[in-house]
XYZ file of C-alpha atoms in Angstrom:
464
model
C -93.173 14.748 60.622
C -96.803 15.007 62.322
C -98.262 12.345 64.361
C -101.238 10.064 63.827
C -104.635 12.039 62.995
C -108.002 11.271 61.918
C -108.831 7.850 60.803
C -106.807 4.860 61.259
C -106.829 2.235 58.777
C -105.724 -1.493 59.721
C -106.726 -3.166 56.835
C -103.163 -4.202 55.330
C -103.538 -6.283 52.410
C -100.170 -6.801 51.344
C -96.321 -5.764 52.062
C -94.496 -6.030 48.869
C -90.850 -4.749 48.964
C -91.004 -0.978 49.936
C -94.657 -0.635 49.558
C -97.768 -1.429 51.826
C -101.303 -2.005 50.314
C -104.180 -0.848 52.425
C -107.876 -1.645 51.902
C -111.074 -0.278 53.065
C -109.865 3.450 52.741
C -112.123 6.233 51.970
C -111.199 9.824 50.510
C -107.431 9.054 50.052
C -105.684 10.731 47.147
C -102.411 10.602 45.061
C -99.489 11.965 46.574
C -100.785 12.240 50.080
C -98.435 11.964 53.163
C -99.201 8.866 55.617
C -98.027 8.063 59.215
C -97.768 4.320 59.568
C -97.664 2.965 63.362
C -96.209 -0.421 63.877
C -97.215 -2.931 66.746
C -93.922 -2.276 68.255
C -94.548 1.198 68.382
C -92.443 2.378 65.812
C -93.324 5.127 63.595
C -92.504 5.392 59.898
C -93.602 7.587 57.051
C -95.050 6.861 53.491
C -96.536 8.655 50.512
C -99.669 7.419 48.394
C -98.550 6.090 44.910
C -101.785 4.975 43.909
C -105.585 5.366 45.180
C -108.440 2.946 43.301
C -111.782 2.862 45.080
C -110.934 1.473 48.393
C -107.494 0.634 47.953
C -104.325 2.524 48.524
C -100.469 1.847 47.569
C -98.391 3.682 49.928
C -94.691 3.650 49.513
C -92.693 3.575 52.845
C -89.864 6.146 53.379
C -88.312 3.661 55.712
C -88.800 0.577 53.813
C -91.182 -2.270 55.015
C -88.327 -4.279 56.969
C -89.789 -5.949 60.494
C -93.482 -4.834 59.404
C -96.276 -7.332 59.500
C -99.991 -7.201 58.280
C -101.299 -7.419 61.921
C -101.090 -4.793 64.573
C -100.075 -2.115 61.728
C -102.180 0.951 61.611
C -102.132 3.942 58.700
C -103.342 7.323 59.125
C -103.348 9.726 56.105
C -102.845 13.301 56.522
C -104.999 14.761 53.746
C -102.465 16.677 52.326
C -99.293 15.884 50.395
C -95.953 15.748 51.872
C -94.821 19.357 53.053
C -91.355 20.485 54.627
C -90.213 23.732 56.298
C -88.404 25.968 53.747
C -86.256 28.836 54.180
C -82.449 29.762 55.356
C -82.642 27.196 57.935
C -81.334 24.764 55.706
C -77.960 26.447 54.952
C -75.033 25.286 56.847
C -77.083 21.888 57.691
C -76.395 18.208 56.749
C -79.367 15.733 56.097
C -80.408 12.480 55.235
C -82.185 11.845 52.006
C -85.612 12.353 53.883
C -84.561 15.508 55.174
C -83.825 14.533 58.865
C -80.553 15.915 60.431
C -77.461 13.968 59.953
C -75.123 16.425 61.819
C -76.443 15.994 65.488
C -78.381 19.320 65.142
C -82.141 19.890 65.670
C -84.631 19.445 62.989
C -84.445 22.125 60.434
C -87.037 24.925 60.845
C -88.541 27.312 58.782
C -90.865 30.257 58.729
C -93.161 28.534 56.050
C -93.783 25.165 54.668
C -93.732 23.846 50.749
C -95.128 20.811 49.137
C -92.252 18.598 48.212
C -93.876 17.482 44.681
C -93.347 21.064 43.482
C -94.173 21.758 39.534
C -92.330 23.052 36.536
C -92.395 26.807 35.988
C -94.817 28.254 33.706
C -93.487 28.459 30.607
C -95.181 32.386 30.157
C -93.667 33.398 33.478
C -89.632 31.992 32.561
C -87.167 34.418 32.171
C -84.827 33.701 29.417
C -81.090 32.649 31.159
C -78.516 35.319 30.294
C -75.684 35.498 33.130
C -73.222 32.798 33.836
C -72.494 30.714 36.772
C -68.620 30.595 37.083
C -67.442 27.085 38.692
C -63.854 27.622 38.622
C -63.209 24.912 36.381
C -61.679 26.509 33.150
C -63.134 23.320 30.758
C -66.569 24.284 32.009
C -66.457 28.195 32.055
C -64.963 28.651 28.904
C -65.882 25.526 26.760
C -69.699 25.089 28.221
C -70.359 27.907 30.134
C -73.029 27.307 32.773
C -75.847 29.904 32.757
C -78.013 30.950 35.443
C -81.487 28.906 35.243
C -79.716 26.257 33.176
C -80.121 22.291 33.381
C -76.743 20.958 32.200
C -75.879 17.287 32.990
C -72.578 15.857 33.457
C -72.357 12.163 31.643
C -69.594 10.034 33.174
C -69.097 6.560 33.535
C -67.690 4.120 36.359
C -64.187 4.741 37.475
C -64.143 8.271 36.223
C -63.880 11.176 38.813
C -67.289 12.533 38.198
C -68.043 12.815 41.899
C -64.787 14.889 42.557
C -66.077 17.083 39.847
C -69.342 17.577 41.255
C -67.808 18.461 44.796
C -65.525 20.957 42.978
C -67.832 22.811 41.260
C -70.215 22.828 44.309
C -67.346 24.150 46.476
C -66.131 26.698 43.978
C -69.334 28.128 41.923
C -70.090 31.632 41.995
C -72.486 34.230 40.731
C -70.136 37.540 40.072
C -70.370 38.648 44.081
C -74.301 38.055 44.214
C -75.852 36.328 46.907
C -75.575 32.456 46.054
C -75.697 28.809 47.860
C -75.504 25.455 46.544
C -78.002 22.601 47.399
C -76.084 19.211 46.829
C -78.115 16.194 46.546
C -76.253 12.922 46.762
C -78.151 9.569 46.031
C -76.985 6.057 46.447
C -73.607 7.163 47.659
C -71.078 4.704 49.412
C -70.213 6.042 53.013
C -66.611 6.768 51.771
C -68.086 8.802 49.118
C -70.423 10.540 51.559
C -67.750 11.377 53.531
C -65.652 12.779 50.778
C -68.331 15.075 50.044
C -68.856 16.337 53.471
C -65.222 16.751 53.827
C -65.138 18.420 50.158
C -67.914 20.953 51.120
C -67.164 21.674 54.379
C -65.981 25.108 53.876
C -68.926 26.234 52.244
C -71.364 24.516 54.594
C -69.483 26.383 57.608
C -70.080 29.889 55.657
C -73.901 28.724 55.375
C -73.610 28.655 51.611
C -74.771 24.923 51.376
C -77.655 22.688 52.307
C -76.163 19.290 51.903
C -78.837 15.793 51.551
C -76.983 12.827 51.538
C -78.796 9.215 50.656
C -76.317 6.278 51.077
C -76.678 3.002 49.290
C -77.820 1.460 52.131
C -80.484 3.826 53.168
C -84.254 2.978 51.910
C -84.555 2.790 48.297
C -87.948 4.913 48.559
C -85.646 7.931 50.458
C -83.356 8.099 46.874
C -86.829 9.099 45.317
C -87.565 11.661 47.721
C -83.892 13.218 47.853
C -84.174 15.253 44.698
C -87.336 16.281 45.159
C -86.612 17.716 48.893
C -83.507 19.365 47.163
C -85.377 21.210 44.587
C -88.019 22.301 46.822
C -85.273 23.788 49.397
C -83.792 25.611 46.385
C -86.851 27.070 45.164
C -87.392 28.814 48.299
C -83.982 30.055 48.555
C -84.209 31.385 45.094
C -87.540 32.772 44.616
C -88.426 33.611 47.963
C -85.178 34.584 49.591
C -83.413 35.917 46.248
C -80.793 33.871 46.003
C -79.121 32.425 42.914
C -78.901 28.686 43.310
C -77.008 25.658 42.063
C -78.580 22.338 42.666
C -76.058 19.456 42.050
C -77.652 16.215 42.067
C -75.716 12.720 41.866
C -76.074 10.128 40.868
C -79.360 10.131 38.541
C -78.646 6.808 37.286
C -79.072 5.412 40.990
C -82.239 7.505 41.164
C -83.592 5.785 38.204
C -82.616 2.493 39.288
C -84.769 3.164 42.538
C -87.539 4.415 40.285
C -87.312 0.987 38.292
C -87.236 -1.005 41.481
C -90.459 0.564 42.649
C -92.130 0.237 39.317
C -91.311 -3.643 39.706
C -92.684 -3.820 43.145
C -95.764 -2.209 41.641
C -96.143 -4.788 38.817
C -96.210 -2.140 36.069
C -95.265 -3.242 32.510
C -91.601 -2.398 31.764
C -90.204 -0.158 28.813
C -86.620 0.049 27.663
C -84.305 -2.281 30.073
C -87.149 -2.649 32.341
C -87.272 1.196 33.614
C -90.886 2.214 33.609
C -92.460 3.886 30.561
C -92.889 7.172 32.576
C -89.309 7.888 33.231
C -88.977 10.569 30.779
C -91.778 12.442 32.485
C -90.592 11.659 35.921
C -86.791 12.906 34.897
C -88.682 16.149 33.400
C -90.480 16.606 36.418
C -87.284 17.111 38.382
C -85.138 18.913 35.655
C -87.843 21.489 34.971
C -88.252 22.929 38.201
C -85.051 24.656 37.352
C -84.867 28.402 35.697
C -85.560 32.015 36.429
C -89.163 33.569 36.957
C -90.227 36.969 35.645
C -90.884 39.580 38.306
C -88.887 37.382 41.000
C -85.314 37.589 42.334
C -83.138 34.639 41.935
C -82.452 31.629 39.941
C -82.403 27.698 40.140
C -79.454 26.002 38.100
C -79.333 22.504 37.934
C -76.500 20.115 37.524
C -77.544 16.426 37.500
C -74.447 14.006 37.507
C -75.122 10.436 35.821
C -73.112 7.375 35.275
C -73.794 5.894 31.916
C -73.523 1.934 32.542
C -70.757 0.670 30.339
C -70.308 4.044 29.081
C -73.241 3.762 26.952
C -74.388 7.107 25.950
C -77.457 5.568 24.233
C -78.830 4.096 27.640
C -82.257 5.450 28.581
C -81.107 7.287 31.419
C -78.178 9.588 29.455
C -80.624 9.330 26.455
C -83.950 10.707 27.885
C -81.839 13.121 29.950
C -80.210 14.569 26.830
C -83.385 15.275 25.597
C -84.699 17.262 28.455
C -81.734 19.295 29.523
C -79.629 22.164 27.126
C -76.409 20.228 26.621
C -74.351 17.922 28.363
C -70.490 17.948 29.797
C -69.208 14.312 28.645
C -66.335 12.936 30.500
C -63.674 10.762 28.637
C -61.999 7.268 30.054
C -59.152 8.206 27.358
C -58.502 11.609 28.804
C -58.714 9.875 32.125
C -56.284 7.296 31.191
C -53.781 9.918 30.202
C -53.959 11.116 33.832
C -55.664 14.420 32.937
C -58.497 16.008 35.203
C -60.920 16.874 34.814
C -61.233 14.504 32.098
C -63.876 16.213 30.008
C -64.263 15.499 26.266
C -64.498 19.032 24.385
C -66.036 17.812 21.122
C -68.713 15.746 22.809
C -69.575 18.556 25.427
C -71.917 21.321 24.735
C -74.035 24.142 26.323
C -76.953 25.024 24.227
C -77.222 28.419 26.307
C -73.971 29.368 26.591
C -74.099 32.369 24.097
C -76.617 33.678 26.345
C -74.421 33.725 29.137
C -70.671 34.700 27.513
C -69.408 37.593 25.972
C -69.269 41.464 26.241
C -70.836 42.503 29.808
C -71.155 38.782 31.189
C -67.821 37.120 30.704
C -65.054 38.574 28.045
C -65.525 40.006 24.694
C -63.277 37.248 23.179
C -64.880 34.157 24.971
C -67.465 33.216 22.281
C -64.756 33.326 19.588
C -62.018 31.786 21.519
C -64.415 29.152 22.499
C -65.797 28.504 19.210
C -62.114 28.409 17.625
C -60.834 26.071 19.976
C -63.403 23.423 19.600
C -62.876 23.930 15.730
C -59.144 23.585 16.076
C -59.376 20.387 18.151
C -61.596 18.856 15.765
C -59.298 19.113 13.179
C -56.569 17.721 15.628
C -58.203 14.620 16.214
C -58.839 14.242 12.213
C -55.123 14.696 12.117
C -54.392 12.209 14.714
C -56.412 9.325 12.909
C -54.726 10.267 9.851
C -51.490 9.994 11.495
C -52.363 6.334 12.828
C -52.888 5.645 9.173
C -50.062 7.310 7.280
C -47.457 7.939 10.130
C -46.329 11.405 11.301
C -43.645 11.686 8.815
C -46.087 11.947 5.883
C -47.860 15.259 7.754
C -47.816 18.383 6.567
C -46.147 21.234 9.022
C -49.494 22.315 9.576
C -50.891 18.991 10.505
C -47.965 18.571 12.972
C -48.775 21.749 14.687
C -52.423 20.850 15.070
C -50.969 17.729 16.869
C -49.163 19.862 19.114
C -52.313 22.021 19.702
C -53.869 18.541 21.051
C -50.944 18.220 23.598
C -50.985 21.897 24.319
C -54.967 21.966 25.330
C -54.543 18.998 27.644
C -51.263 20.039 29.432
C -51.840 24.059 29.660
C -55.637 24.329 29.755
C -57.743 21.249 30.549
C -55.530 19.923 33.201
C -56.466 21.451 36.759
C -56.075 20.533 40.424
C -59.134 18.986 42.178
C -59.066 22.208 44.490
C -57.559 24.788 41.918
C -60.391 27.752 41.976
C -59.218 29.109 38.396
C -60.676 32.547 37.410
C -62.256 33.028 33.938
C -59.606 35.563 33.165
C -56.822 32.788 33.800
C -58.677 30.319 31.633
C -59.394 32.326 28.699
C -55.697 33.276 28.731
C -54.772 29.608 29.023
C -57.025 29.019 25.991
C -55.339 31.591 24.202
C -52.133 30.100 24.940
C -53.049 26.793 23.575
C -54.625 28.238 20.349
C -51.403 30.118 19.566
C -49.772 26.819 18.959
C -51.308 27.097 15.607
C -50.262 29.633 12.971
C -52.507 32.685 12.584
C -53.764 31.472 9.075
C -55.543 28.739 11.103
C -57.595 30.790 13.517
C -60.113 32.192 11.044
C -62.868 32.058 13.362
C -61.443 34.710 15.814
C -61.770 38.406 14.483
C -58.909 40.268 13.159
C -58.750 42.709 15.935
C -58.601 40.426 18.558
C -55.685 38.438 17.179
C -53.859 41.539 16.817
C -54.411 41.974 20.527
C -53.777 38.607 21.846
C -51.642 37.355 18.956
C -49.662 39.754 16.942
C -47.996 38.400 13.786
C -44.819 36.480 14.177
C -41.708 37.467 12.025
C -42.226 36.283 8.526
C -45.872 35.315 9.228
C -49.052 36.861 7.182
C -50.956 39.254 9.388
């Protein structure tokens, strides 16, 4: 962060929550970086949210607590906020503003990049076509994550979404290619922040991780900056350094609530549930920074995690996120109550780009067919379970009873996994076959006959 330079303005008209309204300014633009010097000598930093004639609204990254209108000076840099980028971020733990939180020196880089960033030009986008394997069977087999994809995790209070996010960040890989993770935590409790640091310590020690942590008691403005810093770092590591980068951002609901708080302080007219009307475009400005660029190495894949208030998937944050992203992984309170981890709801989850990254030459030849058959069989199992609740198990046919057995086999043999278990794709697919073979071959019509003959030879008395 640079020191004061150029003209210093002392006309502080108003202090409003995390905002400072400065009057009498000239030539100040939107998103410009500002340095604020208090009467006590303390130095703070801010970004211009709005510039109108001789007024500038500045959001203070460290908040306005302890500030007064007299004795405060503001200087504008003339440029947006820029940070050093490069491999110097790997192995470091920083706060939500990018300042070291690990006792080390400031992060240095060979070049600087603007934090605001921009979405990738659609003309230069390379279609995603290779998987990012997470080591979590339910994700790798049923909702395969593809390089350059944005695939959110929808959760609710009390579900282990943070554990799943940390597990994926700790285990993810790209088939031996240069890979790293940028983890952005927003609004975390100190206990959760310590859990994240502990769970990712090995990856950080291997210099494969950049960790940015904003805790719940940090300034709300910092929460808005954290994902932008993370994506700026990721873009440099991907498109300049040639790495495949996974960006995990949790919790996006905390981010949206921070955006709502700042919007209220600005006096903006609220939209749905008091969120600002530009919530969609603001979320899109983050999510659309992922992808692959034609002619450049590397990729940026985004895994946002968000909690749905009261489990409501129609809440503005998950609703708008679903419009922008390419599918979702939905966690289920029912599966969690059954003691199964990860509590993924397979019928509510979807990866729209899965077929771009799964199949021969990418994962395994039987992968797409097995995943489709398993989803179809589970849908039938759910119908049978509802029917059993109405008429009783004794009235079900033998095939229906096998579908009930499939649901149990799916949860116990395939879905259930340890929080530190890094399961290979081969083992995950073999477990999927094991669950499917609970059913007779006649119920596996979505799988080609040659694959069935290889993995499920006919039993005695059963038609081929």
